[in-house]
Amino acid sequence: MSRLGTLGAKLYRGETSYDFVGKRKLWYGITLCFVIVSLLGLGFRGLYMGIEFQGGAVFTTPPTKVSQEDARQVAEDTSGRDARVQELGSGALRIQVTDLETEESGETRDALAKELGVSSQKVNAELVGPSWGDQMTDKAIQGLIVFLVLVSVYLALAFEWRMAVAALVALLHDLAVTVGVYALVGFEVTPGTVVGMLTILGYSLYDTVVVFDKVKEKTKNVTKQDRHTYGELANLGINATVVRSVNTSVVALLPVAALLFIGSGLLAGGMLKDIALSLFIGLTAGTFSSIMIATPVTTDLKLREPKIRDHDRRVRARRAKAAARGEPEPEDDTAAGEAADDDPDEPEDAGVPAAAAVGSQRSERSQRQQRQQPATRNRGRGRPSGKRR
Amino acid sequence: MAAPKKGRRPTGAQGKPGRSLLVLLLVIVALGGGMLLSGNNTPRLGIDLAGGTSITLTARNQPGEADAINQTNMNTAVGIIERRVNGLGVSEAEVRTQGDENIVVNIPKGTNEKQAREQVGTTAQLNFRPVLTYAQDQPKPKPSDSGKKQDGGKKGAGDEKATSTPSPDGGTPQGRAVTDGLKAATDGKKAPKPTPTGSGNASEPPAPAPTPTAPAPEGVPASLQKQFESLDCSTKEARAKASREAAQRKDGQPVVTCDGEQPIKYVLGPVAVEGKNVSDANAALDQTRGQGWIVQMSFDDKGSKAFGNITSELAQKQQPQNQFAIVLDGEVVSAPSVSERLVGDAEISGNFNQQSAEDLANILSYGALPLTFEEGNVTTISPTLGAEQLKAGLIAGGIGLALVVVYLVFYYRLLGLVAVSSLVVAAILTYTIMTLLGTAIGFALSLPAICGAIVAIGITADSFIVYFERVRDEIREGRTVRPAIARAWPHARRTIVVSDVVSVIAAVVLFIVSIGSVQGFAFVLGLTTVVDLAIVFLLTKPMMMILGRKKMFANGHPWSGLDPKRLGSRPPLRGRRRPAAGSSETKEA
């Protein structure tokens, strides 16, 4: 922990910093690859839709000695349809019969029960009409659209529209990757999967919001200083929250992993596993996207803003001049920029950006002037209050 | 300690931790007390955990009935399905609408589920069969006063008067069987013949025949006569059973069956007209003749012909064979008498009130349900499998919780304990609320709901992480523990609120648009998010405040999780400025 803690501290202060934003072209490239592979997988392999989307029946038997082959034989003979049999972790069988009419399902169930030598009460049947899946899909898409609209509006209000757009980009990436993995690996898509996907939406945004919160804070007064570009400050924001993002993701993934483990081991099949699997994939993608995609996209959008662009240019010009004068500019000197966002006690209103600190510009300038002075005179500066500890 | 800025103190950062804790305690005690008082100390379990059958029916538009799917029809359908399911003697069957076009039928514990499935949502069989004979099953002498219908002007084409008896609760004070004849509505009026009738909706014992059992008329086969005599129609269950058997009989066969509401048994001839040939039926308030509510029905060509034939045949006969029975799902809904040939339109009159007239009209025009349903999803879970799933879910939850606890304690040391105790209280609160909701709104815990609760463990713990990391960042700034805790709060709070609102939006949207078991998942996700907010505000933060005053924390003991040295804090106290990095990265986090 202590090493982690120190690393956290270094990241936090920007001593150790990874240039997430600067390398954004790389992330975009990786993302694009992921998404293209996902879409190709989707196009060529398609999704393996569970019985719920085709209509049919799923029978779950108690643990049994009967072989899969026998069970399949019985199911096919009784129903006259194709049957797929999976062995579940506990020795139970899961038999799927597509296209089975409700009326006929009882016979199949009874036949299976007879084969296993148990009462048909013990064999669970789930029958799904052919339009059930369509209805679910419709509802899910409807929900997706409503959700995206609501969240965009909300994020635009809580942050700004650029961040809302970036968050949505990250979100779509998560969905694309999850769907892609399902297509490529051939996992079965069930209602549980759909639920998981919809939950990913919420969680992926949750993750992104935590990062944005910090980025917003760091870049609040970006134009009031000229040491750092917007991208650099945003990057500082990411670095400061990287440990937190990883932590929150790990903690969110732990229970999901437990679900997945139990769901595929003890119960095998069914809702638990389906929800957990899509969540697991989605959360992992969500962690990646909240760090690697959301903020870089925000930065790119920001740079289209004239104000920010000019500011960027100013900063670079200043650096070029400084370099010409031969003043080495400490790469990691974040003080100035940080001073700019020194605004400790903003109004309490959650989500409402506080006004920029009044003293920030002055303090920032004085800092810079005093940079070359002996340290003693500098003690306690860099604090708008001017007070010492 | 960092000198706070003049005149500015982080609001809400100090607060009164004791008071928040007290509020929380009161809430928990109140909810817990409510739970104990309600007598249910465990959440209600859904079908998938308790065992049973869950059937989801999806309403379908019929051609030409584009707007049939509306609240009224859905409710009618729910009523009818409920009657059917409970008629099976299934206890605690639950029928409710879900969304705009779904009806969910939950039949616990797998009893009778096969029959239930056959019954539910199938558009029931509606037939018109001539009555061969009938009898009171348990002679309950209830003289019926055969009211002669004074009927005024005729309406258009054929108008059939069939009686429907007033129901005691149906708003007719007399509570007598009013019997009507039936006439061709061409011209003159014929005196209606008094007939006893049974009626499914406007229920009232029809006039009992003078003898408990009418003599076996010709046309009743001996075998049927035996059945007829042994048929038990005295109880609701027996009637349901009889009508189920009757419903199995072929259309061309005579049947014995019971009245839907009364202890009356009938022998009915072969099907004369099929219900599907009724092209339309509606309830109307008869303005011209003051008959009150009547039911008008019209037939298509085929039905019209058949109906004409049967009515002309019946009109020749004597009581009780001049009646035809409207048979729904094997039970007699109404048995109006006929006194003349009727073609095309017909009218059933009697002592209807609006409700009973509409019900009968609905039954006539839709067969049974005012909508066509298809079975979207049928799940049958044996109680054993349900119990297994519950166990698996709880184990998964336990493992998930343990993993989170271990991780938090490993990473945050004593702070982790704060998080763990918060999680435990959140769990207690969630459990209590779920239990209460089971009593209050019928919330049933399903497997997806448990799934949602498990996923929520991580999301809840995230709030604590956000706060702790903020506190640590403050300490890295070089602050001492107490002010760090205080200053971190406003920022952490904002992050927590913003991100939790996103989660709530997700849960609400998911809840609104989802069908089937997904709703439980969404509901729990939303519930836990709200609980999470309450816990962070009322428990975690006050706890941090109180701990911050304790020596061990305040001095940053290595085990406290807030050890400045470990966190790499470099108080800018002596000597040189610290390397620029983060020197003034005050307050964020």
mmCIF file of N, CA, C and O in Angstrom, chain A residues 9 12-13 102 105 109 121 124-127 129 131-132 135 139 143 147 195 198-199 203 206 213-214 217-218 243-244 247-248 251 333-335 342 344 346 348 351 378 389, chain B residues 5 11 60 102 113 117 374-378 380-382 407 411-412 462 469 473 477-478 487 493-495 506 510 513 521 567-568 577 580-582 584-589:
data_model
loop_
_atom_site.group_PDB
_atom_site.id
_atom_site.type_symbol
_atom_site.label_atom_id
_atom_site.label_comp_id
_atom_site.label_asym_id
_atom_site.label_seq_id
_atom_site.Cartn_x
_atom_site.Cartn_y
_atom_site.Cartn_z
ATOM 1 N N ALA A 9 0.675 9.600 -4.706
ATOM 2 C CA ALA A 9 1.088 10.963 -4.400
ATOM 3 C C ALA A 9 1.842 11.561 -5.570
ATOM 4 O O ALA A 9 1.622 12.707 -5.955
ATOM 5 N N TYR A 12 -0.402 12.303 -8.233
ATOM 6 C CA TYR A 12 -1.252 13.413 -7.810
ATOM 7 C C TYR A 12 -0.561 14.738 -8.028
ATOM 8 O O TYR A 12 -1.136 15.703 -8.494
ATOM 9 N N ARG A 13 0.709 14.756 -7.679
ATOM 10 C CA ARG A 13 1.425 16.025 -7.802
ATOM 11 C C ARG A 13 1.982 16.234 -9.189
ATOM 12 O O ARG A 13 2.564 17.266 -9.472
ATOM 13 N N THR A 102 -45.935 -23.542 -27.044
ATOM 14 C CA THR A 102 -46.289 -23.720 -25.643
ATOM 15 C C THR A 102 -46.999 -25.051 -25.401
ATOM 16 O O THR A 102 -46.718 -25.754 -24.442
ATOM 17 N N SER A 105 -44.694 -27.992 -25.254
ATOM 18 C CA SER A 105 -43.570 -27.991 -24.329
ATOM 19 C C SER A 105 -43.819 -28.923 -23.148
ATOM 20 O O SER A 105 -42.893 -29.514 -22.617
ATOM 21 N N ARG A 109 -41.260 -31.667 -21.601
ATOM 22 C CA ARG A 109 -40.852 -31.581 -20.209
ATOM 23 C C ARG A 109 -41.099 -32.918 -19.507
ATOM 24 O O ARG A 109 -40.229 -33.447 -18.814
ATOM 25 N N GLN A 121 -42.243 -31.787 -12.072
ATOM 26 C CA GLN A 121 -42.171 -30.549 -11.276
ATOM 27 C C GLN A 121 -40.718 -30.110 -11.118
ATOM 28 O O GLN A 121 -40.419 -28.949 -10.946
ATOM 29 N N ASN A 124 -37.397 -27.530 -14.758
ATOM 30 C CA ASN A 124 -37.887 -26.182 -14.955
ATOM 31 C C ASN A 124 -38.003 -25.879 -16.428
ATOM 32 O O ASN A 124 -37.136 -26.249 -17.200
ATOM 33 N N ALA A 125 -39.074 -25.225 -16.753
ATOM 34 C CA ALA A 125 -39.262 -24.884 -18.155
ATOM 35 C C ALA A 125 -39.394 -23.386 -18.291
ATOM 36 O O ALA A 125 -40.077 -22.751 -17.486
ATOM 37 N N GLU A 126 -38.730 -22.855 -19.256
ATOM 38 C CA GLU A 126 -38.973 -21.454 -19.578
ATOM 39 C C GLU A 126 -39.365 -21.393 -21.038
ATOM 40 O O GLU A 126 -38.622 -21.848 -21.903
ATOM 41 N N LEU A 127 -40.545 -20.875 -21.291
ATOM 42 C CA LEU A 127 -41.038 -20.836 -22.659
ATOM 43 C C LEU A 127 -41.092 -19.396 -23.098
ATOM 44 O O LEU A 127 -41.546 -18.529 -22.367
ATOM 45 N N GLY A 129 -42.158 -16.781 -26.218
ATOM 46 C CA GLY A 129 -42.800 -16.529 -27.503
ATOM 47 C C GLY A 129 -41.814 -15.858 -28.443
ATOM 48 O O GLY A 129 -40.874 -15.215 -28.017
ATOM 49 N N SER A 131 -41.961 -13.311 -30.228
ATOM 50 C CA SER A 131 -41.876 -11.850 -30.305
ATOM 51 C C SER A 131 -41.363 -11.252 -29.006
ATOM 52 O O SER A 131 -41.190 -10.054 -28.881
ATOM 53 N N TRP A 132 -41.138 -12.117 -28.046
ATOM 54 C CA TRP A 132 -40.691 -11.631 -26.743
ATOM 55 C C TRP A 132 -39.369 -10.895 -26.854
ATOM 56 O O TRP A 132 -39.186 -9.800 -26.327
ATOM 57 N N GLN A 135 -39.630 -7.595 -28.481
ATOM 58 C CA GLN A 135 -40.199 -6.591 -27.584
ATOM 59 C C GLN A 135 -39.128 -6.088 -26.623
ATOM 60 O O GLN A 135 -39.014 -4.893 -26.376
ATOM 61 N N LYS A 139 -37.654 -2.324 -26.391
ATOM 62 C CA LYS A 139 -37.658 -1.588 -25.126
ATOM 63 C C LYS A 139 -36.254 -1.138 -24.766
ATOM 64 O O LYS A 139 -36.050 -0.031 -24.274
ATOM 65 N N GLY A 143 -35.073 2.562 -24.312
ATOM 66 C CA GLY A 143 -34.465 2.988 -23.049
ATOM 67 C C GLY A 143 -33.124 3.637 -23.286
ATOM 68 O O GLY A 143 -32.783 4.657 -22.679
ATOM 69 N N PHE A 147 -32.268 7.374 -22.242
ATOM 70 C CA PHE A 147 -31.183 7.528 -21.277
ATOM 71 C C PHE A 147 -30.116 8.470 -21.818
ATOM 72 O O PHE A 147 -29.660 9.385 -21.127
ATOM 73 N N VAL A 195 -29.772 -6.519 -19.936
ATOM 74 C CA VAL A 195 -29.791 -5.779 -18.662
ATOM 75 C C VAL A 195 -28.385 -5.313 -18.321
ATOM 76 O O VAL A 195 -28.167 -4.167 -17.950
ATOM 77 N N LEU A 198 -27.342 -2.378 -20.351
ATOM 78 C CA LEU A 198 -27.958 -1.117 -19.939
ATOM 79 C C LEU A 198 -27.340 -0.613 -18.639
ATOM 80 O O LEU A 198 -27.251 0.590 -18.402
ATOM 81 N N THR A 199 -26.910 -1.536 -17.799
ATOM 82 C CA THR A 199 -26.288 -1.123 -16.541
ATOM 83 C C THR A 199 -24.909 -0.530 -16.800
ATOM 84 O O THR A 199 -24.484 0.397 -16.119
ATOM 85 N N TYR A 203 -22.882 2.792 -15.298
ATOM 86 C CA TYR A 203 -21.618 2.726 -14.574
ATOM 87 C C TYR A 203 -20.476 3.380 -15.333
ATOM 88 O O TYR A 203 -19.642 4.063 -14.751
ATOM 89 N N TYR A 206 -20.590 6.870 -14.688
ATOM 90 C CA TYR A 206 -20.199 7.135 -13.308
ATOM 91 C C TYR A 206 -18.685 7.316 -13.244
ATOM 92 O O TYR A 206 -18.159 8.281 -12.688
ATOM 93 N N ASP A 213 -14.837 15.409 -13.172
ATOM 94 C CA ASP A 213 -14.948 16.309 -12.041
ATOM 95 C C ASP A 213 -13.591 16.952 -11.753
ATOM 96 O O ASP A 213 -13.474 18.146 -11.503
ATOM 97 N N LYS A 214 -12.589 16.127 -11.791
ATOM 98 C CA LYS A 214 -11.241 16.593 -11.486
ATOM 99 C C LYS A 214 -10.705 17.463 -12.628
ATOM 100 O O LYS A 214 -10.107 18.515 -12.398
ATOM 101 N N GLU A 217 -12.047 20.844 -12.575
ATOM 102 C CA GLU A 217 -11.449 21.644 -11.516
ATOM 103 C C GLU A 217 -10.083 22.169 -11.945
ATOM 104 O O GLU A 217 -9.753 23.325 -11.755
ATOM 105 N N LYS A 218 -9.302 21.275 -12.528
ATOM 106 C CA LYS A 218 -7.943 21.660 -12.922
ATOM 107 C C LYS A 218 -7.959 22.722 -13.996
ATOM 108 O O LYS A 218 -7.086 23.586 -14.044
ATOM 109 N N VAL A 243 -5.499 6.761 -9.850
ATOM 110 C CA VAL A 243 -5.544 5.759 -8.779
ATOM 111 C C VAL A 243 -6.988 5.537 -8.347
ATOM 112 O O VAL A 243 -7.426 4.409 -8.133
ATOM 113 N N ARG A 244 -7.699 6.640 -8.255
ATOM 114 C CA ARG A 244 -9.090 6.534 -7.830
ATOM 115 C C ARG A 244 -9.918 5.759 -8.852
ATOM 116 O O ARG A 244 -10.728 4.916 -8.497
ATOM 117 N N ASN A 247 -9.136 2.203 -8.555
ATOM 118 C CA ASN A 247 -9.735 1.686 -7.317
ATOM 119 C C ASN A 247 -11.232 1.476 -7.436
ATOM 120 O O ASN A 247 -11.747 0.434 -7.061
ATOM 121 N N THR A 248 -11.917 2.494 -7.922
ATOM 122 C CA THR A 248 -13.378 2.359 -8.008
ATOM 123 C C THR A 248 -13.731 1.213 -8.953
ATOM 124 O O THR A 248 -14.658 0.452 -8.692
ATOM 125 N N VAL A 251 -13.120 -2.132 -7.232
ATOM 126 C CA VAL A 251 -14.141 -2.407 -6.227
ATOM 127 C C VAL A 251 -15.485 -2.742 -6.878
ATOM 128 O O VAL A 251 -16.224 -3.589 -6.391
ATOM 129 N N ASP A 333 6.716 21.454 -13.998
ATOM 130 C CA ASP A 333 6.324 22.509 -13.071
ATOM 131 C C ASP A 333 4.862 22.849 -13.260
ATOM 132 O O ASP A 333 4.482 23.526 -14.186
ATOM 133 N N THR A 334 4.124 22.395 -12.358
ATOM 134 C CA THR A 334 2.683 22.616 -12.516
ATOM 135 C C THR A 334 2.193 23.723 -11.607
ATOM 136 O O THR A 334 1.022 24.036 -11.583
ATOM 137 N N ALA A 335 3.128 24.258 -10.880
ATOM 138 C CA ALA A 335 2.691 25.182 -9.839
ATOM 139 C C ALA A 335 1.768 26.255 -10.371
ATOM 140 O O ALA A 335 0.710 26.511 -9.808
ATOM 141 N N ASP A 342 -6.506 27.281 -7.601
ATOM 142 C CA ASP A 342 -6.595 27.215 -6.157
ATOM 143 C C ASP A 342 -7.848 27.931 -5.714
ATOM 144 O O ASP A 342 -7.903 29.131 -5.669
ATOM 145 N N PRO A 344 -10.234 26.880 -2.862
ATOM 146 C CA PRO A 344 -10.592 25.815 -1.947
ATOM 147 C C PRO A 344 -12.045 25.809 -1.539
ATOM 148 O O PRO A 344 -12.657 24.768 -1.426
ATOM 149 N N GLU A 346 -15.171 26.695 -2.517
ATOM 150 C CA GLU A 346 -16.166 27.226 -3.417
ATOM 151 C C GLU A 346 -17.533 27.078 -2.786
ATOM 152 O O GLU A 346 -17.701 26.352 -1.816
ATOM 153 N N GLU A 348 -21.045 25.899 -1.855
ATOM 154 C CA GLU A 348 -21.305 24.501 -1.588
ATOM 155 C C GLU A 348 -22.121 23.807 -2.640
ATOM 156 O O GLU A 348 -22.249 22.619 -2.626
ATOM 157 N N GLY A 351 -22.130 20.622 -8.043
ATOM 158 C CA GLY A 351 -22.335 20.660 -9.478
ATOM 159 C C GLY A 351 -22.362 22.048 -10.067
ATOM 160 O O GLY A 351 -22.432 22.216 -11.267
ATOM 161 N N ASN A 378 10.315 33.025 -0.174
ATOM 162 C CA ASN A 378 9.175 32.467 -0.883
ATOM 163 C C ASN A 378 8.284 31.668 0.039
ATOM 164 O O ASN A 378 7.237 31.206 -0.348
ATOM 165 N N ARG A 389 1.981 28.426 7.102
ATOM 166 C CA ARG A 389 1.465 27.391 7.980
ATOM 167 C C ARG A 389 2.054 27.568 9.338
ATOM 168 O O ARG A 389 3.249 27.760 9.461
ATOM 169 N N LYS B 5 -8.911 30.291 4.967
ATOM 170 C CA LYS B 5 -8.960 31.648 4.438
ATOM 171 C C LYS B 5 -9.831 32.487 5.337
ATOM 172 O O LYS B 5 -10.774 32.000 5.932
ATOM 173 N N THR B 11 -18.201 25.375 4.148
ATOM 174 C CA THR B 11 -19.499 25.142 4.759
ATOM 175 C C THR B 11 -19.794 23.655 4.732
ATOM 176 O O THR B 11 -19.380 22.958 3.839
ATOM 177 N N ARG B 60 -51.885 -8.077 -28.255
ATOM 178 C CA ARG B 60 -51.649 -7.875 -29.681
ATOM 179 C C ARG B 60 -52.842 -7.155 -30.284
ATOM 180 O O ARG B 60 -53.976 -7.459 -29.944
ATOM 181 N N ASN B 102 -48.398 -5.450 -21.395
ATOM 182 C CA ASN B 102 -48.111 -6.768 -20.844
ATOM 183 C C ASN B 102 -48.947 -7.046 -19.612
ATOM 184 O O ASN B 102 -49.229 -6.157 -18.835
ATOM 185 N N GLU B 113 -50.035 -25.639 -12.293
ATOM 186 C CA GLU B 113 -49.559 -24.653 -13.248
ATOM 187 C C GLU B 113 -49.872 -25.043 -14.679
ATOM 188 O O GLU B 113 -50.027 -24.194 -15.540
ATOM 189 N N ARG B 117 -51.647 -22.592 -17.159
ATOM 190 C CA ARG B 117 -51.100 -22.127 -18.422
ATOM 191 C C ARG B 117 -52.080 -22.293 -19.560
ATOM 192 O O ARG B 117 -52.150 -21.490 -20.477
ATOM 193 N N GLU B 374 -50.605 -12.944 -26.654
ATOM 194 C CA GLU B 374 -49.763 -14.096 -26.927
ATOM 195 C C GLU B 374 -48.836 -14.268 -25.755
ATOM 196 O O GLU B 374 -48.473 -13.314 -25.076
ATOM 197 N N GLU B 375 -48.486 -15.494 -25.537
ATOM 198 C CA GLU B 375 -47.622 -15.782 -24.407
ATOM 199 C C GLU B 375 -46.225 -15.310 -24.740
ATOM 200 O O GLU B 375 -45.585 -15.814 -25.652
ATOM 201 N N GLY B 376 -45.767 -14.315 -24.032
ATOM 202 C CA GLY B 376 -44.423 -13.830 -24.309
ATOM 203 C C GLY B 376 -43.409 -14.746 -23.672
ATOM 204 O O GLY B 376 -42.405 -15.089 -24.274
ATOM 205 N N ASN B 377 -43.682 -15.111 -22.464
ATOM 206 C CA ASN B 377 -42.647 -15.789 -21.719
ATOM 207 C C ASN B 377 -43.301 -16.580 -20.595
ATOM 208 O O ASN B 377 -44.112 -16.056 -19.873
ATOM 209 N N VAL B 378 -42.949 -17.820 -20.531
ATOM 210 C CA VAL B 378 -43.459 -18.641 -19.434
ATOM 211 C C VAL B 378 -42.269 -19.247 -18.728
ATOM 212 O O VAL B 378 -41.419 -19.863 -19.346
ATOM 213 N N THR B 380 -41.184 -21.666 -15.549
ATOM 214 C CA THR B 380 -41.601 -22.531 -14.459
ATOM 215 C C THR B 380 -40.381 -22.889 -13.655
ATOM 216 O O THR B 380 -39.406 -23.392 -14.198
ATOM 217 N N ILE B 381 -40.419 -22.595 -12.413
ATOM 218 C CA ILE B 381 -39.271 -22.866 -11.553
ATOM 219 C C ILE B 381 -39.739 -23.749 -10.405
ATOM 220 O O ILE B 381 -40.718 -23.434 -9.735
ATOM 221 N N SER B 382 -39.044 -24.827 -10.219
ATOM 222 C CA SER B 382 -39.417 -25.664 -9.077
ATOM 223 C C SER B 382 -38.895 -24.993 -7.815
ATOM 224 O O SER B 382 -37.873 -24.329 -7.847
ATOM 225 N N TYR B 407 -10.383 -5.745 0.153
ATOM 226 C CA TYR B 407 -9.679 -4.757 -0.655
ATOM 227 C C TYR B 407 -9.633 -3.403 0.042
ATOM 228 O O TYR B 407 -8.593 -2.756 0.131
ATOM 229 N N TYR B 411 -6.327 -1.565 1.428
ATOM 230 C CA TYR B 411 -5.884 -0.324 0.809
ATOM 231 C C TYR B 411 -6.035 0.874 1.733
ATOM 232 O O TYR B 411 -5.227 1.765 1.743
ATOM 233 N N TYR B 412 -7.085 0.878 2.494
ATOM 234 C CA TYR B 412 -7.363 2.068 3.308
ATOM 235 C C TYR B 412 -7.208 1.843 4.802
ATOM 236 O O TYR B 412 -7.549 2.723 5.581
ATOM 237 N N ASP B 462 -17.731 2.733 -4.088
ATOM 238 C CA ASP B 462 -17.063 3.779 -4.869
ATOM 239 C C ASP B 462 -17.211 5.150 -4.243
ATOM 240 O O ASP B 462 -16.296 5.972 -4.288
ATOM 241 N N GLU B 469 -10.128 9.299 -1.156
ATOM 242 C CA GLU B 469 -9.056 9.784 -2.017
ATOM 243 C C GLU B 469 -8.934 11.297 -1.931
ATOM 244 O O GLU B 469 -7.848 11.851 -1.947
ATOM 245 N N ASP B 473 -5.702 13.302 -0.761
ATOM 246 C CA ASP B 473 -5.120 14.370 -1.571
ATOM 247 C C ASP B 473 -4.884 15.617 -0.733
ATOM 248 O O ASP B 473 -3.863 16.283 -0.863
ATOM 249 N N GLU B 477 -1.404 17.533 0.264
ATOM 250 C CA GLU B 477 -1.169 18.969 0.189
ATOM 251 C C GLU B 477 -0.362 19.427 1.379
ATOM 252 O O GLU B 477 0.132 20.547 1.412
ATOM 253 N N GLY B 478 -0.297 18.600 2.390
ATOM 254 C CA GLY B 478 0.453 18.986 3.573
ATOM 255 C C GLY B 478 -0.451 19.394 4.715
ATOM 256 O O GLY B 478 0.005 19.902 5.729
ATOM 257 N N ARG B 487 -12.011 19.616 4.588
ATOM 258 C CA ARG B 487 -11.934 20.304 3.299
ATOM 259 C C ARG B 487 -12.254 19.371 2.145
ATOM 260 O O ARG B 487 -12.679 19.832 1.083
ATOM 261 N N ARG B 493 -18.329 15.499 -2.034
ATOM 262 C CA ARG B 493 -19.779 15.467 -2.086
ATOM 263 C C ARG B 493 -20.264 15.778 -3.502
ATOM 264 O O ARG B 493 -21.176 15.132 -4.010
ATOM 265 N N ARG B 494 -19.633 16.764 -4.108
ATOM 266 C CA ARG B 494 -20.096 17.116 -5.445
ATOM 267 C C ARG B 494 -19.921 15.939 -6.406
ATOM 268 O O ARG B 494 -20.840 15.587 -7.142
ATOM 269 N N THR B 495 -18.753 15.351 -6.352
ATOM 270 C CA THR B 495 -18.507 14.213 -7.248
ATOM 271 C C THR B 495 -19.513 13.101 -6.999
ATOM 272 O O THR B 495 -20.090 12.534 -7.936
ATOM 273 N N ALA B 506 -30.037 6.199 -14.820
ATOM 274 C CA ALA B 506 -29.942 4.903 -15.493
ATOM 275 C C ALA B 506 -30.974 3.932 -14.931
ATOM 276 O O ALA B 506 -31.693 3.266 -15.686
ATOM 277 N N LEU B 510 -34.159 2.397 -16.957
ATOM 278 C CA LEU B 510 -34.184 0.943 -17.071
ATOM 279 C C LEU B 510 -35.501 0.396 -16.518
ATOM 280 O O LEU B 510 -36.119 -0.496 -17.095
ATOM 281 N N VAL B 513 -38.558 1.304 -18.970
ATOM 282 C CA VAL B 513 -38.676 0.648 -20.271
ATOM 283 C C VAL B 513 -38.581 -0.861 -20.203
ATOM 284 O O VAL B 513 -38.861 -1.538 -21.173
ATOM 285 N N PHE B 521 -34.307 -5.734 -11.171
ATOM 286 C CA PHE B 521 -32.911 -5.344 -11.185
ATOM 287 C C PHE B 521 -32.787 -3.823 -11.144
ATOM 288 O O PHE B 521 -32.068 -3.251 -10.326
ATOM 289 N N LEU B 567 1.576 8.674 2.433
ATOM 290 C CA LEU B 567 0.875 9.287 1.318
ATOM 291 C C LEU B 567 1.798 10.199 0.548
ATOM 292 O O LEU B 567 1.415 10.824 -0.428
ATOM 293 N N GLY B 568 3.023 10.317 1.059
ATOM 294 C CA GLY B 568 3.994 11.140 0.346
ATOM 295 C C GLY B 568 3.673 12.604 0.485
ATOM 296 O O GLY B 568 3.917 13.397 -0.409
ATOM 297 N N ARG B 577 11.269 25.449 -1.137
ATOM 298 C CA ARG B 577 9.968 25.191 -1.744
ATOM 299 C C ARG B 577 9.982 23.769 -2.249
ATOM 300 O O ARG B 577 11.012 23.284 -2.702
ATOM 301 N N ALA B 580 8.159 22.229 -7.833
ATOM 302 C CA ALA B 580 6.935 22.901 -8.218
ATOM 303 C C ALA B 580 5.716 22.004 -8.246
ATOM 304 O O ALA B 580 4.620 22.450 -8.003
ATOM 305 N N ALA B 581 5.964 20.801 -8.587
ATOM 306 C CA ALA B 581 4.781 19.971 -8.792
ATOM 307 C C ALA B 581 3.842 20.053 -7.626
ATOM 308 O O ALA B 581 4.200 19.804 -6.508
ATOM 309 N N GLY B 582 2.685 20.372 -7.930
ATOM 310 C CA GLY B 582 1.642 20.276 -6.923
ATOM 311 C C GLY B 582 1.817 21.194 -5.751
ATOM 312 O O GLY B 582 1.107 21.078 -4.763
ATOM 313 N N SER B 584 0.969 24.006 -5.211
ATOM 314 C CA SER B 584 -0.235 24.710 -4.812
ATOM 315 C C SER B 584 -1.450 23.961 -5.280
ATOM 316 O O SER B 584 -2.481 24.528 -5.504
ATOM 317 N N GLU B 585 -1.255 22.711 -5.443
ATOM 318 C CA GLU B 585 -2.425 21.964 -5.830
ATOM 319 C C GLU B 585 -3.313 21.845 -4.655
ATOM 320 O O GLU B 585 -3.621 20.760 -4.214
ATOM 321 N N THR B 586 -3.703 22.904 -4.153
ATOM 322 C CA THR B 586 -4.509 22.795 -2.985
ATOM 323 C C THR B 586 -5.851 22.295 -3.412
ATOM 324 O O THR B 586 -6.182 22.304 -4.553
ATOM 325 N N LYS B 587 -6.514 22.025 -2.460
ATOM 326 C CA LYS B 587 -7.892 21.673 -2.564
ATOM 327 C C LYS B 587 -8.354 21.280 -3.900
ATOM 328 O O LYS B 587 -8.819 22.047 -4.643
ATOM 329 N N GLU B 588 -8.176 20.120 -4.155
ATOM 330 C CA GLU B 588 -8.946 19.592 -5.189
ATOM 331 C C GLU B 588 -9.079 18.253 -4.693
ATOM 332 O O GLU B 588 -8.944 17.989 -3.616
ATOM 333 N N ALA B 589 -9.133 17.391 -5.455
ATOM 334 C CA ALA B 589 -9.233 16.130 -4.993
ATOM 335 C C ALA B 589 -10.559 15.651 -4.998
ATOM 336 O O ALA B 589 -11.263 15.442 -4.502
#
